[in-house]
Short mmCIF file of C-alpha atoms and ligand atoms in Angstrom, two decimals:
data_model
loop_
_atom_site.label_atom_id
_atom_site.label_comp_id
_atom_site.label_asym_id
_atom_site.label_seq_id
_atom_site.Cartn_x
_atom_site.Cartn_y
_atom_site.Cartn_z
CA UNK V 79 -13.77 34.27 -2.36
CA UNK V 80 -10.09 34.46 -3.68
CA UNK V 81 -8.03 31.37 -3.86
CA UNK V 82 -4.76 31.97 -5.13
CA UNK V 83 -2.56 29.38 -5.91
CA UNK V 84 1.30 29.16 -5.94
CA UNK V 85 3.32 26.78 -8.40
CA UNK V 86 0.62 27.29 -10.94
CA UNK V 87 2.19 26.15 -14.19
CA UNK V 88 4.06 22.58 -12.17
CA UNK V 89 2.35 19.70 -12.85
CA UNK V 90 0.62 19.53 -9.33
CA UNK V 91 -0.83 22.96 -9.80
CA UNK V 92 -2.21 22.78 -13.49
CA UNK V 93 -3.97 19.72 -11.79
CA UNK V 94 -5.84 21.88 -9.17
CA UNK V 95 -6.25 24.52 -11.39
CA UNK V 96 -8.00 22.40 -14.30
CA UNK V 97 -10.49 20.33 -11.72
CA UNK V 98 -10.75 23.74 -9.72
CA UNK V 99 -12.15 25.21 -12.65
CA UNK V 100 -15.33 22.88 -12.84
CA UNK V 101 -16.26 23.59 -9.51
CA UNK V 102 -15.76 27.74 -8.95
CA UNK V 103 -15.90 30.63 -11.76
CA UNK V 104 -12.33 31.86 -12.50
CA UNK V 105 -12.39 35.22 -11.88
CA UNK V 106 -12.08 33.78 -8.30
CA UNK V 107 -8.90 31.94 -9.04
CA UNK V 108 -5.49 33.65 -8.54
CA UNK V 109 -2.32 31.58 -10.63
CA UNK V 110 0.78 32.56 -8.80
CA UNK V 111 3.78 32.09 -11.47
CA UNK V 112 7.49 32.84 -11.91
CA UNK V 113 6.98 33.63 -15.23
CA UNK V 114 3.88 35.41 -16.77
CA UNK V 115 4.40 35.17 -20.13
CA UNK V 116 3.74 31.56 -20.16
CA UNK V 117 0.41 31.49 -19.00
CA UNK V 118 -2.06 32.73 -21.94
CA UNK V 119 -3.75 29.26 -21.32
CA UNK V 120 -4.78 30.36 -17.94
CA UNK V 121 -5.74 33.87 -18.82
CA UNK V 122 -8.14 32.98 -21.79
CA UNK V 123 -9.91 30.82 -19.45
CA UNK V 124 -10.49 34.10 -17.08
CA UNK V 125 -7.96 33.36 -14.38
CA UNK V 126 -6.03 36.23 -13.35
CA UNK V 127 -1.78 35.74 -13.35
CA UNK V 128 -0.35 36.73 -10.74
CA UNK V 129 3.94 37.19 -10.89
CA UNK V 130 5.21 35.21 -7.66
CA UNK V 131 8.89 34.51 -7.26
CA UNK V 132 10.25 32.66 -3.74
CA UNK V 133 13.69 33.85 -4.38
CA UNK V 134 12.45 37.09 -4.90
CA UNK V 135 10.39 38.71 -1.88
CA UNK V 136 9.16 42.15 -3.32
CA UNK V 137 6.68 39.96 -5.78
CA UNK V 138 5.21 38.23 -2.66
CA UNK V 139 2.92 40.76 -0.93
CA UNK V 140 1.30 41.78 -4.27
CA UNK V 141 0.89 38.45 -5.53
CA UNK V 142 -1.33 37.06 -2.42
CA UNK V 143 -3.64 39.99 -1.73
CA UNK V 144 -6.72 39.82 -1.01
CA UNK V 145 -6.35 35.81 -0.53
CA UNK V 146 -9.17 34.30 1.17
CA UNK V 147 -6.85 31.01 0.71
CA UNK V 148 -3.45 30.65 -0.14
CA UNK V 149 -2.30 27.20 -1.13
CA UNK V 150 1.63 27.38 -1.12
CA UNK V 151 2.53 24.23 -3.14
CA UNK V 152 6.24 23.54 -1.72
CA UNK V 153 8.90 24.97 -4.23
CA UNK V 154 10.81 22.37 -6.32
CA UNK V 155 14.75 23.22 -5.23
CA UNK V 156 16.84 20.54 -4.82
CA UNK V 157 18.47 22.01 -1.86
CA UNK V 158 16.12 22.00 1.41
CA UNK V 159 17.64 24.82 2.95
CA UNK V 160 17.52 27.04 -0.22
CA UNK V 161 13.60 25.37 0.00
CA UNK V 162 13.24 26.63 3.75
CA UNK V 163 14.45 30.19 2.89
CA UNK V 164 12.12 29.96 -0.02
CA UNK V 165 8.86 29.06 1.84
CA UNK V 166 10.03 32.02 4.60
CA UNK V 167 9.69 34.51 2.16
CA UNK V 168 5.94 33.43 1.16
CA UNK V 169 5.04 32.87 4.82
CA UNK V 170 6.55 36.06 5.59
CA UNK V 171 4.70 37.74 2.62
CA UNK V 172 0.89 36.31 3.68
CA UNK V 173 1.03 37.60 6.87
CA UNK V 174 1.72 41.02 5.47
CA UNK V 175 -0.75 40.50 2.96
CA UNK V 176 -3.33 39.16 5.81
CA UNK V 177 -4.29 36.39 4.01
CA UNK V 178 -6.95 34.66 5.70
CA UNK V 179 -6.35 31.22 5.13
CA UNK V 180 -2.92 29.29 4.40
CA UNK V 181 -2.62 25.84 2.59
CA UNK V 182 0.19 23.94 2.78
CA UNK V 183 1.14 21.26 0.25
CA UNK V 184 4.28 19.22 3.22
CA UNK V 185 5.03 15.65 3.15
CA UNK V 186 3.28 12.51 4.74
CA UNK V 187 3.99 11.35 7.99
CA UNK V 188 6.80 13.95 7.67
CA UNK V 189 7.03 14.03 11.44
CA UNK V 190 8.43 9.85 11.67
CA UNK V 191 10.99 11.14 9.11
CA UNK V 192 15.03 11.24 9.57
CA UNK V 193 15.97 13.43 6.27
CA UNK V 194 16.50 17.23 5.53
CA UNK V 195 13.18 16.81 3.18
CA UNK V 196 10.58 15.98 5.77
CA UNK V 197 12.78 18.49 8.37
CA UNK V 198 12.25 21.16 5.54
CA UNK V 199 8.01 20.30 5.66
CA UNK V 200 8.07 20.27 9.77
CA UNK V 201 9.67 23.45 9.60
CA UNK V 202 7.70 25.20 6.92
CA UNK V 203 4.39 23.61 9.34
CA UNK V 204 5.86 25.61 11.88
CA UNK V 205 7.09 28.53 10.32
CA UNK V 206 2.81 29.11 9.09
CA UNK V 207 1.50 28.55 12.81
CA UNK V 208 3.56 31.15 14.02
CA UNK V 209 1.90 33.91 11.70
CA UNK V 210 -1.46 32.77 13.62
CA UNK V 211 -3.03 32.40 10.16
CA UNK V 212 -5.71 29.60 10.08
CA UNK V 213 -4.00 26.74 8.26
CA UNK V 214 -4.21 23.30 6.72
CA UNK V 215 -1.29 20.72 5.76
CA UNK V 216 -1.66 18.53 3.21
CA UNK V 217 0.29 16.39 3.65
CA UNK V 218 1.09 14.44 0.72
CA UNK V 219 2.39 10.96 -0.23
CA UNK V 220 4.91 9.87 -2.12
CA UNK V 221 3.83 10.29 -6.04
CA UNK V 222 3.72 7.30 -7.77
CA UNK V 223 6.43 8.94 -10.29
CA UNK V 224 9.30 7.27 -8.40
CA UNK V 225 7.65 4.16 -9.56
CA UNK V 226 9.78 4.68 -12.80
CA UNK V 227 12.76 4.13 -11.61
CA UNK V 228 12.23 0.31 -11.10
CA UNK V 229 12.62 -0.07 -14.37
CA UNK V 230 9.08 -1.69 -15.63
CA UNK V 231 9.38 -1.72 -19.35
CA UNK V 232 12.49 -3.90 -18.96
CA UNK V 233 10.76 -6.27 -16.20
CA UNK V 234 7.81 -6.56 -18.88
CA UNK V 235 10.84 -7.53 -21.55
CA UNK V 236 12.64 -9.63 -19.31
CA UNK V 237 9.99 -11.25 -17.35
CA UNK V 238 11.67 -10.60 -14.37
CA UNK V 239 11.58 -7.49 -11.73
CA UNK V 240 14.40 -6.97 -10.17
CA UNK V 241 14.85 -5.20 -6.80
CA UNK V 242 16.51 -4.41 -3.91
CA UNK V 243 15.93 -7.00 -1.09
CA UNK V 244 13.71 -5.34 1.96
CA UNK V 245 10.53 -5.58 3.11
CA UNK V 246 9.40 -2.45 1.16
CA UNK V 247 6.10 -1.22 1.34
CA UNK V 248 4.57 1.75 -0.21
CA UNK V 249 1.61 4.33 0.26
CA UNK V 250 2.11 6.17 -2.18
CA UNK V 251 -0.37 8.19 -4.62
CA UNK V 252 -1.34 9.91 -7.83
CA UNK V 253 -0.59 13.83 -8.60
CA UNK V 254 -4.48 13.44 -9.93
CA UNK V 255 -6.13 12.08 -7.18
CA UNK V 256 -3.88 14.63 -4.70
CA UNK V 257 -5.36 17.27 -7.13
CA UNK V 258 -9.02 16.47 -6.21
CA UNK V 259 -8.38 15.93 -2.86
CA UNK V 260 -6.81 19.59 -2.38
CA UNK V 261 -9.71 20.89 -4.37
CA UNK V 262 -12.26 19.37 -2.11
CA UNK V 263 -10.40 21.21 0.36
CA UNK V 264 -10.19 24.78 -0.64
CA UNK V 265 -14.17 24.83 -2.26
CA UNK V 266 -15.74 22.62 0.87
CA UNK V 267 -15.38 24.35 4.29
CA UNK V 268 -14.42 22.47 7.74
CA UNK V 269 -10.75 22.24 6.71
CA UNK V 270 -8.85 25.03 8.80
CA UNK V 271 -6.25 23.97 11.76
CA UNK V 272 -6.34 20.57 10.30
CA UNK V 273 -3.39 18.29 8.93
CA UNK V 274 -4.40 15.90 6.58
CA UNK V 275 -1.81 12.82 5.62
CA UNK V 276 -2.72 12.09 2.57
CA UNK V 277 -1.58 8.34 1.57
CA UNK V 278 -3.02 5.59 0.40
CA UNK V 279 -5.28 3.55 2.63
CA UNK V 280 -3.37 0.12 2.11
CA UNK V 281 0.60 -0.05 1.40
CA UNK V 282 1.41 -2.23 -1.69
CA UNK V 283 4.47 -4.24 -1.73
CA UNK V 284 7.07 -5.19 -4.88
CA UNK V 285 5.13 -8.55 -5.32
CA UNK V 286 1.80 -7.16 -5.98
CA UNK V 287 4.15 -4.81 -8.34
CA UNK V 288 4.91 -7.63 -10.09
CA UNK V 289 1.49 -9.15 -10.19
CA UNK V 290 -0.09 -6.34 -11.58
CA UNK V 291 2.85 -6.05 -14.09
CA UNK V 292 1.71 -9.42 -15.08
CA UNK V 293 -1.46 -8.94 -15.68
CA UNK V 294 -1.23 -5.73 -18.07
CA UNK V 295 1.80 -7.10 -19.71
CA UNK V 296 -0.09 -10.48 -19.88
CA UNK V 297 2.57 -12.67 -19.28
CA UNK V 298 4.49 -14.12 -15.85
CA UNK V 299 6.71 -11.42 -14.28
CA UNK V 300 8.83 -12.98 -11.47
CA UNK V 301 10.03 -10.97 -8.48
CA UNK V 302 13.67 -11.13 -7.97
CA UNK V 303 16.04 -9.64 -5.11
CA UNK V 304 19.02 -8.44 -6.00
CA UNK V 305 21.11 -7.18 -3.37
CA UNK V 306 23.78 -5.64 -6.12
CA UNK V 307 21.20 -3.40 -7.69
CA UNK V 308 22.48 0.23 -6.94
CA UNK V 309 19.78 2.78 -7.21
CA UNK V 310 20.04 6.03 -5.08
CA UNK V 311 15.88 6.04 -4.73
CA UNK V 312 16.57 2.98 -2.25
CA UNK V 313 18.20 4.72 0.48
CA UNK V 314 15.94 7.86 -0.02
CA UNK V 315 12.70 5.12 0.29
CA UNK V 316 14.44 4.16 3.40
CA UNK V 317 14.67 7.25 5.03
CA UNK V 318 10.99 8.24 4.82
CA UNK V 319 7.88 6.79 5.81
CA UNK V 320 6.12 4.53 2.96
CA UNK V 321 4.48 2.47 5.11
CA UNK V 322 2.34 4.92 7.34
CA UNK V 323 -1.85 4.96 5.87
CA UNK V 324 -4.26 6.91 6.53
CA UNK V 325 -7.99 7.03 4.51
CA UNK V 326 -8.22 10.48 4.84
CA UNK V 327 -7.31 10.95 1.18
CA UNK V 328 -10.08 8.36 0.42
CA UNK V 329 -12.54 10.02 3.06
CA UNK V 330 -11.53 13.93 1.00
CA UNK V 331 -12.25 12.17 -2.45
CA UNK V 332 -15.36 10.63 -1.96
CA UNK V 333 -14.27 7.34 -3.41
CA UNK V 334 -10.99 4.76 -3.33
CA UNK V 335 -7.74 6.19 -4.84
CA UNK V 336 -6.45 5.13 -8.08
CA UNK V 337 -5.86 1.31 -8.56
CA UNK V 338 -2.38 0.32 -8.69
CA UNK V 339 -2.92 -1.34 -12.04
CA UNK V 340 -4.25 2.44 -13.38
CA UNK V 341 -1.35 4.12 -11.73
CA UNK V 342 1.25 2.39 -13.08
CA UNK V 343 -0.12 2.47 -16.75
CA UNK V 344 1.42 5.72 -17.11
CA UNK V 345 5.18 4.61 -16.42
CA UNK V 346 5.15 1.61 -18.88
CA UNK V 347 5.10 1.83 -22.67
N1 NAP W 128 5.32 13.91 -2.63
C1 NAP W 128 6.19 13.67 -3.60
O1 NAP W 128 6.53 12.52 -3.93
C2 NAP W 128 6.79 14.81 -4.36
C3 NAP W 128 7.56 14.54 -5.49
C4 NAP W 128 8.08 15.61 -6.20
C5 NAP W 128 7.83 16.90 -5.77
N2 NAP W 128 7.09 17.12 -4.66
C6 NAP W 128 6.80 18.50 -4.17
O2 NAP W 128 5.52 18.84 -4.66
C7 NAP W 128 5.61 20.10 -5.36
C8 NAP W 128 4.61 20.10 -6.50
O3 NAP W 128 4.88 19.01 -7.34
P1 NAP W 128 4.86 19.17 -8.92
O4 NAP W 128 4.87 17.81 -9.47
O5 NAP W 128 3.81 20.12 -9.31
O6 NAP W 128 6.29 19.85 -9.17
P2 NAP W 128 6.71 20.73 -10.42
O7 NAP W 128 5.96 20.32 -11.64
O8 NAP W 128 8.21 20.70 -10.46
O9 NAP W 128 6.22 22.20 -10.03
C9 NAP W 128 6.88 22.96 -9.08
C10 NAP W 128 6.35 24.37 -9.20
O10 NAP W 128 7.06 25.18 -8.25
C11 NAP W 128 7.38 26.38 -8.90
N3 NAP W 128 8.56 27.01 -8.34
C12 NAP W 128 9.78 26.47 -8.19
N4 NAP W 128 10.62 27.39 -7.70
C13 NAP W 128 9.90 28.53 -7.57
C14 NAP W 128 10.21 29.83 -7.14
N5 NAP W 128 11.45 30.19 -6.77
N6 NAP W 128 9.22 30.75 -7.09
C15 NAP W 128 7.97 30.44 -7.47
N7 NAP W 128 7.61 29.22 -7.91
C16 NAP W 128 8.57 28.28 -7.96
C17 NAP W 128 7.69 25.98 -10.33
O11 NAP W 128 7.63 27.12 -11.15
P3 NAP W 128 8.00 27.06 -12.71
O12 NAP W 128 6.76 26.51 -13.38
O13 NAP W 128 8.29 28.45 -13.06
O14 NAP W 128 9.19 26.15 -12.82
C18 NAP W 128 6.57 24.97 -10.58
O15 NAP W 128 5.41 25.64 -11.01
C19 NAP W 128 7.06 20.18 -5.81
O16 NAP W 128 7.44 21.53 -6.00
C20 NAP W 128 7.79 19.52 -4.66
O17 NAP W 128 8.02 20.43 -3.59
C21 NAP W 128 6.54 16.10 -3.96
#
């Protein structure tokens, strides 16, 4: 078995790579990179690097042969249609390299979505079932990293979080526990022609935010709504779906996701 792994050295992909490690030797892990020279880390620990460039095509083919699986973790452009051409090249590049099985890290609920972002995961879904290659989406929440724009360290200061008025809910998730999940994916088999939307099981809203604010900061944090706050990430939140669940992260895990009160640790100092 070869699993070779795209977007290696992002944050997502060390994540795989680490748990990955426990579970299969490394000589059977492939860490597909833009730029090899920063990966001694990975090739101590027996993993074979692997030079993979989306902007540049001719790396492609050599970089996924032999896969067994391919898990293309979506690029990180800012512009979705430099993103689409990106994700062409790869698709184009396993089916010449007959890879046998393609994994897909798109968006959740990306179909219900009204943005070029969740257009660019639809279309990259697309783009793999038309190479006939067996494939999976994982589809992926919302990372709890957005979190830090609400600005929680001055809420704790203040006693007093301020947002946006709405009736916002979120399902969003940990890089970590998307890391496990994805591993249980490519080492257990069962998974091929499936999509996977991989949320949390229950939305939480800006109140229990502020509750669980309270209780690590131990003091009262109100909840206020301010409809002069002007943060881009509001109209983004309101263009995708954060209110969509699913327990099929859960059910890939083995256990509940992170708490709330865990994931939020790491965005407050
Ligand atoms: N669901 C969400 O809320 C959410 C949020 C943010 C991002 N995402 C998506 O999830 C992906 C993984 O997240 P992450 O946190 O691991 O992001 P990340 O740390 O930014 O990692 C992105 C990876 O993509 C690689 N990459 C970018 N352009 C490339 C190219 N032209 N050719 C080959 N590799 C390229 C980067 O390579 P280098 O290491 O060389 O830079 C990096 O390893 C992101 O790329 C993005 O598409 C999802």
């Amino acid at each position: 078995m070869s699993i070779v792994i795209t977007g290696a050295n992002g944050k997502l992909g060390r994540l795989i790579i680490e748990h990955l490690l426990t579970i299969v030797p490394a000589d059977q892990i492939f860490a597909c990179v833009r730029h090899t020279q920063s990966c001694e880390y990975w090739k101590k620990q027996g993993i074979t690097v692997r030079l993979c460039d989306y902007d540049q095509p001719e790396t492609l083919e050599q970089a996924f042969a032999n896969a067994s699986q391919l898990l293309l973790i979506s690029s990180s452009h800012p512009d979705d249609t430099i993103r689409l051409r990106q994700h062409a090249h790869v698709i184009e590049a396993a089916k010449k390299a007959k890879v046998e099985h393609i994994l897909y890290t798109s968006f959740a609920f990306c179909d219900k979505g009204t943005i070029p972002r969740t257009y660019l995961h639809l279309a990259t879904e697309h783009a793999i079932r038309t190479t006939g290659i067996p494939y999976t989406f994982l589809r992926s929440g919302l990372y709890m990293d957005f979190i830090g724009m609400f600005g929680l360290n001055d809420a704790i200061v203040k006693g007093e979080l301020s947002v946006y008025p709405g009736d916002w809910q979120f399902n969003s998730i940990t890089r970590l526990d998307l890391a496990f999940a994805i591993v249980a994916v490519l080492t257990e088999s069962g998974h091929q022609n499936k999509i996977y939307e991989l949320t949390a099981s229950h939305t939480w809203t800006f109140q229990d935010l502020a509750e669980t604010l309270s209780e690590l900061a131990g003091k009262p944090i109100s909840l206020q709504q301010d409809p002069d706050i002007q943060n881009w990430i509001y109209g983004f939140l309101s263009k995708i779906d954060t209110t969509s669940t699913s327990d099929q992260l859960e059910q890939l895990l083995g256990h509940p996701i992170t708490p709330l009160q865990e994931s939020i640790k790491a965005f407050i100092s």
